[in-house]
Amino acid sequence: MEIEDIVMAASLAIVTGVLIYFLIRYPKIIILAVIVFPVITLACIMLGPLGWLSWLIFIGMVIRYTIISRYNLTMHVFSTIGASMRQNLPLSTALATDATGMTGKYRQVMNRIANGLTAGLPLSEAIRQGYPTCPGYALAMITSSERIQQVPQAIARIEQDLQSQARESRKVQPVNPAYPVAVVFFAMLILASLLVFILPKFEVIFADMGEKLPWITRIIMHIADEFGVILWIFFLLLFFVVTPICVYVKFRPRRADKPKLFSRIGDWVKWHTPVLHWFERNYATLQTVSFLKMSLNANVTVNKAITETEKLDVNYCYRKKLAKWLGMVTSGENISDAARRCGVGSQIAWAFDQNVNPGNTPAVLDSLESFYSTNYGYLANLARYIFWPCLIITLGLFVGTIVYALFSPMVEMINIVIRDALP
């Protein structure tokens, strides 16, 4: 058995194992797969590329529907809790009353949270048990805010974040995120068909004519001969292993108290990736500044404020810096110097510097919160409008190279025939 056969068998075993894991872990997918998969497979066989396109569209629609459904449920839960708190209504009664006008998942979640509150559970624990898919950052903020008696302020902040996400999703995107994936998929599908059915025949024809294929075609065929198996294994793993794992991580709620392995790996990768590092650090600093301001306004000690801030759902690498800062402050070191040495941010160190801002730390933190919030949104839009055009240009070069490699042998063949036919 050759090494390619061994690698291919191992890849298929990995793919099969991952699929079986997801089918066992999520039984509802079995019903969906039994109903939909044969239809999509038949469409792929009968329609070719159009069938694969329908398969991708179906998967995208399911993922998109799930994301929107979860967001709407989260927004409804926290907007109802926030409105009840602002009107000083009994929270369990308000949620139970709201549930009577709901159906399906909405009614179940609101009833479970209301029952938990009636049983005497704190709000964070009632949400944890009644709404297991609650976003991790929201649950972590509520849990920390309960210990400093600032739950209404935390709920208001969560509502603000959700509304900001809604505004961002309604903005016109320069490119749909699914577009590059679809382009690469179909380009690789076409390239594979060319390499199997067309280009080898061109090679035979040119060999009989005593000529060579165009240089770009020879390069692509050489790459296919040398790395074809590796590339196909890569795309196989990408679509059937990496993509399901990413979808699983996307829909699985993060646990700020005990981050799971995938969460820690993802945080480490984002923290050490050049562009993503800035966004991760900016977001973590924004959450830290916001909660520190909330804590200090509630007359909580700095040690207690840092302790609860360290339990927020921010990047795992940044949380280590917060934990180090807490240890140094607890041991009696200067708050500002410790923040600067631990790397939590020079701006945070400046806010706690009593030589520069004596007794003015909450106001400085409020200014920093506005700065980081505005800066994050501005640079996120800037990066988006720079990244997408560059990606489109790259995709154009990739597809253009494939098209040129396909048609250049035809043009060269015509030139050869004309050259030999003319005296």
Short mmCIF file of C-alpha atoms in Angstrom, two decimals:
data_model
loop_
_atom_site.label_atom_id
_atom_site.label_comp_id
_atom_site.label_asym_id
_atom_site.label_seq_id
_atom_site.Cartn_x
_atom_site.Cartn_y
_atom_site.Cartn_z
CA MET A 1 0.00 0.00 0.00
CA GLU A 2 1.38 3.40 -1.01
CA ILE A 3 1.68 6.34 1.34
CA GLU A 4 -1.10 8.21 -0.52
CA ASP A 5 -3.51 5.33 0.13
CA ILE A 6 -2.61 5.29 3.81
CA VAL A 7 -3.07 9.03 4.14
CA MET A 8 -6.38 8.93 2.29
CA ALA A 9 -7.67 6.06 4.45
CA ALA A 10 -6.64 7.89 7.62
CA SER A 11 -8.36 11.07 6.42
CA LEU A 12 -11.57 9.22 5.62
CA ALA A 13 -11.44 7.57 9.05
CA ILE A 14 -11.05 10.98 10.72
CA VAL A 15 -13.90 12.46 8.69
CA THR A 16 -16.16 9.49 9.46
CA GLY A 17 -15.32 9.71 13.17
CA VAL A 18 -16.12 13.41 13.32
CA LEU A 19 -19.43 12.91 11.51
CA ILE A 20 -20.41 10.04 13.82
CA TYR A 21 -19.50 12.16 16.87
CA PHE A 22 -21.75 15.02 15.77
CA LEU A 23 -24.59 12.66 14.90
CA ILE A 24 -24.41 11.02 18.34
CA ARG A 25 -23.95 14.32 20.16
CA TYR A 26 -26.84 16.01 18.36
CA PRO A 27 -29.60 13.44 17.66
CA LYS A 28 -31.81 15.99 15.90
CA ILE A 29 -29.25 16.17 13.12
CA ILE A 30 -29.90 12.49 12.40
CA ILE A 31 -33.52 13.23 11.48
CA LEU A 32 -32.48 16.18 9.36
CA ALA A 33 -29.76 14.14 7.65
CA VAL A 34 -32.10 11.21 6.92
CA ILE A 35 -34.61 13.54 5.28
CA VAL A 36 -32.38 16.04 3.51
CA PHE A 37 -29.10 14.25 2.77
CA PRO A 38 -30.50 11.76 0.19
CA VAL A 39 -32.27 14.60 -1.64
CA ILE A 40 -29.16 16.77 -1.74
CA THR A 41 -26.99 13.82 -2.76
CA LEU A 42 -29.35 13.01 -5.63
CA ALA A 43 -29.24 16.67 -6.68
CA CYS A 44 -25.42 16.62 -6.62
CA ILE A 45 -25.38 13.51 -8.83
CA MET A 46 -27.97 14.76 -11.32
CA LEU A 47 -27.09 18.46 -11.46
CA GLY A 48 -23.35 18.36 -10.87
CA PRO A 49 -22.04 21.78 -9.75
CA LEU A 50 -25.59 23.11 -9.34
CA GLY A 51 -26.30 20.26 -6.96
CA TRP A 52 -23.25 21.10 -4.89
CA LEU A 53 -24.35 24.74 -4.92
CA SER A 54 -27.77 23.75 -3.55
CA TRP A 55 -26.06 21.71 -0.83
CA LEU A 56 -23.91 24.69 0.21
CA ILE A 57 -26.91 27.04 0.11
CA PHE A 58 -28.90 24.68 2.32
CA ILE A 59 -26.11 24.44 4.89
CA GLY A 60 -25.65 28.20 4.86
CA MET A 61 -29.37 28.79 5.34
CA VAL A 62 -29.48 26.42 8.32
CA ILE A 63 -26.50 28.10 9.97
CA ARG A 64 -27.83 31.58 9.27
CA TYR A 65 -31.28 30.72 10.61
CA THR A 66 -29.76 29.26 13.79
CA ILE A 67 -27.62 32.35 14.39
CA ILE A 68 -30.54 34.74 13.91
CA SER A 69 -32.83 32.60 16.05
CA ARG A 70 -30.35 32.49 18.91
CA TYR A 71 -29.70 36.21 18.72
CA ASN A 72 -33.44 37.02 18.78
CA LEU A 73 -33.95 34.77 21.79
CA THR A 74 -31.02 36.36 23.65
CA MET A 75 -32.26 39.86 22.84
CA HIS A 76 -35.78 39.00 24.02
CA VAL A 77 -34.59 37.48 27.31
CA PHE A 78 -32.35 40.38 28.31
CA SER A 79 -34.65 43.12 27.05
CA THR A 80 -37.49 41.62 29.12
CA ILE A 81 -35.28 41.33 32.21
CA GLY A 82 -33.97 44.87 31.73
CA ALA A 83 -37.44 46.38 31.24
CA SER A 84 -38.74 44.56 34.33
CA MET A 85 -35.87 45.85 36.44
CA ARG A 86 -36.28 49.43 35.22
CA GLN A 87 -39.98 49.31 36.17
CA ASN A 88 -39.23 47.65 39.54
CA LEU A 89 -41.46 44.70 38.72
CA PRO A 90 -41.11 41.31 40.47
CA LEU A 91 -38.76 39.62 38.05
CA SER A 92 -40.07 36.06 38.29
CA THR A 93 -43.67 37.23 37.86
CA ALA A 94 -42.77 39.48 34.94
CA LEU A 95 -40.94 36.66 33.13
CA ALA A 96 -43.76 34.18 33.78
CA THR A 97 -46.30 36.69 32.48
CA ASP A 98 -44.21 37.31 29.38
CA ALA A 99 -43.98 33.56 28.78
CA THR A 100 -47.78 33.26 28.56
CA GLY A 101 -47.74 35.28 25.34
CA MET A 102 -44.86 33.30 23.83
CA THR A 103 -44.64 29.93 22.10
CA GLY A 104 -41.98 27.31 21.52
CA LYS A 105 -38.43 27.98 22.67
CA TYR A 106 -39.21 31.48 23.92
CA ARG A 107 -41.88 30.21 26.29
CA GLN A 108 -39.73 27.36 27.59
CA VAL A 109 -36.75 29.59 28.36
CA MET A 110 -38.76 32.33 30.05
CA ASN A 111 -40.68 29.79 32.15
CA ARG A 112 -37.51 28.00 33.23
CA ILE A 113 -35.81 31.24 34.25
CA ALA A 114 -38.94 32.35 36.13
CA ASN A 115 -39.15 28.99 37.93
CA GLY A 116 -35.50 29.26 38.93
CA LEU A 117 -36.04 32.73 40.39
CA THR A 118 -39.16 31.51 42.22
CA ALA A 119 -37.09 28.68 43.73
CA GLY A 120 -34.71 31.28 45.19
CA LEU A 121 -31.84 31.00 42.73
CA PRO A 122 -29.82 34.11 41.90
CA LEU A 123 -30.41 35.55 38.44
CA SER A 124 -27.15 34.20 37.03
CA GLU A 125 -27.88 30.66 38.15
CA ALA A 126 -31.50 30.87 36.97
CA ILE A 127 -30.27 31.94 33.53
CA ARG A 128 -27.58 29.27 33.53
CA GLN A 129 -30.12 26.53 34.21
CA GLY A 130 -33.05 27.94 32.27
CA TYR A 131 -31.15 29.20 29.24
CA PRO A 132 -28.18 26.85 28.72
CA THR A 133 -27.23 28.44 25.38
CA CYS A 134 -26.96 31.94 26.85
CA PRO A 135 -23.86 33.73 25.48
CA GLY A 136 -20.93 33.23 27.82
CA TYR A 137 -19.94 36.89 28.03
CA ALA A 138 -23.45 37.88 29.20
CA LEU A 139 -23.65 35.15 31.82
CA ALA A 140 -20.16 35.96 33.12
CA MET A 141 -20.98 39.68 33.41
CA ILE A 142 -24.19 38.99 35.32
CA THR A 143 -22.39 36.56 37.64
CA SER A 144 -19.67 39.10 38.44
CA SER A 145 -22.11 42.01 38.77
CA GLU A 146 -24.18 40.11 41.34
CA ARG A 147 -21.21 40.04 43.68
CA ILE A 148 -20.88 43.84 43.52
CA GLN A 149 -24.65 44.53 43.55
CA GLN A 150 -24.69 46.04 40.05
CA VAL A 151 -27.00 43.68 38.14
CA PRO A 152 -29.22 46.39 36.53
CA GLN A 153 -26.14 48.16 35.17
CA ALA A 154 -24.79 44.87 33.80
CA ILE A 155 -28.12 44.08 32.13
CA ALA A 156 -28.15 47.54 30.56
CA ARG A 157 -24.62 46.98 29.24
CA ILE A 158 -25.59 43.61 27.75
CA GLU A 159 -28.62 45.18 26.06
CA GLN A 160 -26.37 47.88 24.64
CA ASP A 161 -23.96 45.28 23.24
CA LEU A 162 -26.79 43.29 21.65
CA GLN A 163 -28.26 46.41 20.07
CA SER A 164 -24.82 47.31 18.74
CA GLN A 165 -24.54 43.84 17.17
CA ALA A 166 -27.98 44.31 15.59
CA ARG A 167 -26.95 47.64 14.07
CA GLU A 168 -23.75 46.10 12.78
CA SER A 169 -25.58 43.17 11.17
CA ARG A 170 -27.90 45.56 9.33
CA LYS A 171 -25.04 47.40 7.69
CA VAL A 172 -24.36 46.71 4.04
CA GLN A 173 -21.36 44.40 3.82
CA PRO A 174 -18.93 44.90 0.90
CA VAL A 175 -18.85 41.13 0.37
CA ASN A 176 -20.93 38.33 1.79
CA PRO A 177 -18.63 36.17 3.97
CA ALA A 178 -19.87 33.03 2.19
CA TYR A 179 -18.82 34.33 -1.22
CA PRO A 180 -15.05 33.62 -0.96
CA VAL A 181 -15.75 30.12 0.34
CA ALA A 182 -18.10 29.38 -2.57
CA VAL A 183 -15.62 30.78 -5.10
CA VAL A 184 -12.72 28.70 -3.79
CA PHE A 185 -14.87 25.58 -3.60
CA PHE A 186 -16.10 25.80 -7.17
CA ALA A 187 -12.69 26.85 -8.47
CA MET A 188 -11.13 23.76 -6.91
CA LEU A 189 -13.97 21.61 -8.26
CA ILE A 190 -13.41 22.95 -11.78
CA LEU A 191 -9.65 22.62 -11.47
CA ALA A 192 -10.01 19.00 -10.36
CA SER A 193 -12.21 18.26 -13.36
CA LEU A 194 -9.67 19.88 -15.69
CA LEU A 195 -6.80 17.92 -14.22
CA VAL A 196 -8.66 14.63 -14.54
CA PHE A 197 -10.52 14.91 -17.85
CA ILE A 198 -9.07 17.67 -20.04
CA LEU A 199 -5.47 18.62 -19.38
CA PRO A 200 -4.08 15.05 -19.68
CA LYS A 201 -5.61 14.82 -23.17
CA PHE A 202 -4.01 18.12 -24.08
CA GLU A 203 -0.69 16.75 -22.87
CA VAL A 204 -1.03 13.70 -25.14
CA ILE A 205 -2.00 15.85 -28.13
CA PHE A 206 0.93 18.22 -27.63
CA ALA A 207 3.32 15.27 -27.19
CA ASP A 208 2.14 13.81 -30.52
CA MET A 209 2.69 17.20 -32.13
CA GLY A 210 6.20 17.41 -30.68
CA GLU A 211 5.33 20.53 -28.70
CA LYS A 212 5.14 21.43 -25.04
CA LEU A 213 2.16 22.65 -23.11
CA PRO A 214 2.15 26.37 -22.15
CA TRP A 215 4.25 27.10 -19.10
CA ILE A 216 1.32 28.02 -16.83
CA THR A 217 -0.44 24.75 -17.66
CA ARG A 218 2.74 22.75 -16.99
CA ILE A 219 3.16 24.48 -13.61
CA ILE A 220 -0.40 23.65 -12.54
CA MET A 221 -0.07 20.04 -13.67
CA HIS A 222 3.26 19.74 -11.86
CA ILE A 223 1.71 21.10 -8.67
CA ALA A 224 -1.18 18.66 -9.07
CA ASP A 225 1.22 15.73 -9.56
CA GLU A 226 3.39 16.64 -6.58
CA PHE A 227 0.83 17.96 -4.10
CA GLY A 228 -2.53 16.84 -5.49
CA VAL A 229 -3.22 14.27 -2.78
CA ILE A 230 -2.11 16.64 -0.04
CA LEU A 231 -4.31 19.45 -1.39
CA TRP A 232 -7.35 17.20 -1.63
CA ILE A 233 -6.78 15.91 1.90
CA PHE A 234 -6.46 19.51 3.06
CA PHE A 235 -9.76 20.54 1.49
CA LEU A 236 -11.41 17.34 2.68
CA LEU A 237 -10.37 18.05 6.24
CA LEU A 238 -11.27 21.73 5.84
CA PHE A 239 -14.86 21.08 4.76
CA PHE A 240 -15.64 17.99 6.80
CA VAL A 241 -13.54 18.42 9.95
CA VAL A 242 -12.48 22.03 10.48
CA THR A 243 -15.80 23.52 9.37
CA PRO A 244 -17.96 21.30 11.67
CA ILE A 245 -15.62 22.07 14.57
CA CYS A 246 -15.86 25.82 13.88
CA VAL A 247 -19.66 25.58 13.70
CA TYR A 248 -19.70 23.61 16.95
CA VAL A 249 -17.51 26.18 18.70
CA LYS A 250 -19.63 29.02 17.29
CA PHE A 251 -22.88 27.62 18.67
CA ARG A 252 -21.51 26.22 21.92
CA PRO A 253 -21.74 28.79 24.76
CA ARG A 254 -18.38 29.77 26.18
CA ARG A 255 -17.73 29.05 29.84
CA ALA A 256 -15.82 31.92 31.37
CA ASP A 257 -15.25 30.07 34.66
CA LYS A 258 -13.75 26.98 33.00
CA PRO A 259 -12.87 27.62 29.32
CA LYS A 260 -12.88 24.42 27.32
CA LEU A 261 -10.03 23.23 25.13
CA PHE A 262 -11.36 24.63 21.84
CA SER A 263 -11.98 28.00 23.50
CA ARG A 264 -8.45 28.17 24.87
CA ILE A 265 -6.95 27.14 21.53
CA GLY A 266 -9.05 29.70 19.67
CA ASP A 267 -8.11 32.44 22.14
CA TRP A 268 -4.42 31.59 21.83
CA VAL A 269 -4.56 31.66 18.03
CA LYS A 270 -6.43 34.97 17.92
CA TRP A 271 -4.12 36.50 20.54
CA HIS A 272 -0.99 35.62 18.55
CA THR A 273 -2.35 36.47 15.08
CA PRO A 274 -1.15 39.97 14.07
CA VAL A 275 -4.43 41.65 13.07
CA LEU A 276 -6.76 39.61 15.28
CA HIS A 277 -4.53 40.33 18.26
CA TRP A 278 -5.40 44.02 18.15
CA PHE A 279 -9.15 43.34 18.06
CA GLU A 280 -8.95 40.77 20.84
CA ARG A 281 -6.92 43.09 23.04
CA ASN A 282 -9.15 46.09 22.32
CA TYR A 283 -12.31 44.12 23.11
CA ALA A 284 -10.81 42.67 26.31
CA THR A 285 -9.62 46.10 27.41
CA LEU A 286 -13.06 47.57 26.67
CA GLN A 287 -14.78 44.94 28.82
CA THR A 288 -12.21 45.42 31.58
CA VAL A 289 -12.50 49.21 31.63
CA SER A 290 -16.30 49.04 31.58
CA PHE A 291 -16.53 46.63 34.50
CA LEU A 292 -13.85 48.40 36.55
CA LYS A 293 -15.77 51.66 36.15
CA MET A 294 -19.00 49.93 37.21
CA SER A 295 -17.28 48.41 40.25
CA LEU A 296 -15.60 51.60 41.43
CA ASN A 297 -18.85 53.56 41.03
CA ALA A 298 -20.41 51.01 43.41
CA ASN A 299 -17.67 51.83 45.99
CA VAL A 300 -16.08 48.41 45.63
CA THR A 301 -12.43 48.07 46.61
CA VAL A 302 -9.87 47.86 43.81
CA ASN A 303 -8.94 44.30 44.80
CA LYS A 304 -12.57 43.20 44.62
CA ALA A 305 -13.08 45.05 41.33
CA ILE A 306 -10.09 43.34 39.71
CA THR A 307 -11.17 39.98 41.15
CA GLU A 308 -14.58 40.18 39.50
CA THR A 309 -13.18 41.66 36.29
CA GLU A 310 -10.83 38.70 35.96
CA LYS A 311 -13.88 36.42 35.80
CA LEU A 312 -15.34 38.09 32.70
CA ASP A 313 -15.46 36.23 29.40
CA VAL A 314 -12.50 37.88 27.69
CA ASN A 315 -9.57 36.37 25.83
CA TYR A 316 -7.93 33.66 27.93
CA CYS A 317 -4.46 35.14 27.40
CA TYR A 318 -5.63 38.54 28.62
CA ARG A 319 -7.28 36.95 31.65
CA LYS A 320 -3.89 35.62 32.68
CA LYS A 321 -2.60 39.19 32.69
CA LEU A 322 -5.55 40.26 34.84
CA ALA A 323 -4.85 37.40 37.25
CA LYS A 324 -1.21 38.46 37.48
CA TRP A 325 -2.26 42.07 38.08
CA LEU A 326 -4.60 40.94 40.85
CA GLY A 327 -1.83 38.97 42.52
CA MET A 328 0.55 41.91 42.47
CA VAL A 329 -2.08 44.34 43.81
CA THR A 330 -3.07 41.88 46.55
CA SER A 331 0.56 41.64 47.61
CA GLY A 332 0.61 45.41 48.16
CA GLU A 333 2.25 46.74 45.00
CA ASN A 334 1.25 50.02 43.41
CA ILE A 335 -1.88 49.54 41.29
CA SER A 336 -0.70 51.65 38.37
CA ASP A 337 2.81 50.20 38.25
CA ALA A 338 1.48 46.66 38.53
CA ALA A 339 -0.97 47.24 35.67
CA ARG A 340 1.82 48.57 33.46
CA ARG A 341 4.19 45.69 34.25
CA CYS A 342 1.51 43.01 33.79
CA GLY A 343 0.56 44.29 30.35
CA VAL A 344 -3.15 44.93 30.97
CA GLY A 345 -2.79 48.29 29.22
CA SER A 346 -0.92 51.54 29.68
CA GLN A 347 -4.25 53.43 29.58
CA ILE A 348 -5.57 51.42 32.53
CA ALA A 349 -2.31 52.08 34.37
CA TRP A 350 -2.73 55.79 33.65
CA ALA A 351 -6.30 55.73 34.98
CA PHE A 352 -5.10 54.32 38.32
CA ASP A 353 -2.08 56.60 38.57
CA GLN A 354 -2.83 58.74 41.62
CA ASN A 355 -0.04 61.16 40.79
CA VAL A 356 -1.73 62.08 37.51
CA ASN A 357 -5.41 61.42 38.30
CA PRO A 358 -5.83 61.68 42.08
CA GLY A 359 -9.31 60.39 43.00
CA ASN A 360 -10.48 60.69 39.40
CA THR A 361 -10.16 57.05 38.29
CA PRO A 362 -13.90 56.37 37.54
CA ALA A 363 -14.14 59.43 35.29
CA VAL A 364 -10.98 58.46 33.42
CA LEU A 365 -12.28 54.90 33.00
CA ASP A 366 -15.52 56.32 31.60
CA SER A 367 -13.54 58.29 29.01
CA LEU A 368 -11.50 55.20 28.16
CA GLU A 369 -14.68 53.16 27.72
CA SER A 370 -16.00 55.64 25.16
CA PHE A 371 -12.63 55.72 23.41
CA TYR A 372 -12.26 51.94 23.13
CA SER A 373 -15.87 51.45 22.03
CA THR A 374 -15.59 54.05 19.26
CA ASN A 375 -12.11 52.95 18.26
CA TYR A 376 -13.11 49.29 18.01
CA GLY A 377 -16.06 50.04 15.74
CA TYR A 378 -14.08 52.40 13.54
CA LEU A 379 -11.12 50.11 13.01
CA ALA A 380 -13.37 47.07 12.55
CA ASN A 381 -15.13 48.82 9.66
CA LEU A 382 -11.81 50.08 8.30
CA ALA A 383 -10.29 46.59 8.36
CA ARG A 384 -13.39 45.14 6.76
CA TYR A 385 -13.35 47.59 3.87
CA ILE A 386 -9.63 47.04 3.32
CA PHE A 387 -9.59 43.27 3.74
CA TRP A 388 -12.49 42.39 1.43
CA PRO A 389 -11.18 44.21 -1.67
CA CYS A 390 -7.78 42.57 -1.18
CA LEU A 391 -9.47 39.19 -0.84
CA ILE A 392 -11.53 39.75 -3.99
CA ILE A 393 -8.36 40.68 -5.92
CA THR A 394 -6.67 37.51 -4.66
CA LEU A 395 -9.65 35.39 -5.66
CA GLY A 396 -9.66 37.05 -9.09
CA LEU A 397 -6.00 36.21 -9.60
CA PHE A 398 -6.62 32.63 -8.49
CA VAL A 399 -9.61 32.09 -10.78
CA GLY A 400 -7.92 33.98 -13.62
CA THR A 401 -4.88 31.72 -13.39
CA ILE A 402 -7.08 28.63 -13.68
CA VAL A 403 -8.93 30.07 -16.69
CA TYR A 404 -5.68 31.06 -18.37
CA ALA A 405 -4.20 27.60 -17.77
CA LEU A 406 -7.27 26.04 -19.39
CA PHE A 407 -7.51 28.22 -22.50
CA SER A 408 -3.81 28.77 -23.24
CA PRO A 409 -3.37 25.19 -24.60
CA MET A 410 -6.30 25.77 -26.97
CA VAL A 411 -4.83 29.04 -28.23
CA GLU A 412 -1.39 27.47 -28.57
CA MET A 413 -2.86 24.52 -30.48
CA ILE A 414 -4.60 26.87 -32.92
CA ASN A 415 -1.35 28.78 -33.42
CA ILE A 416 0.52 25.53 -34.10
CA VAL A 417 -2.09 24.37 -36.63
CA ILE A 418 -2.04 27.73 -38.43
CA ARG A 419 1.74 27.79 -38.41
CA ASP A 420 1.99 24.31 -39.92
CA ALA A 421 -0.81 24.91 -42.42
CA LEU A 422 0.50 28.16 -43.84
CA PRO A 423 3.44 27.98 -46.25
#
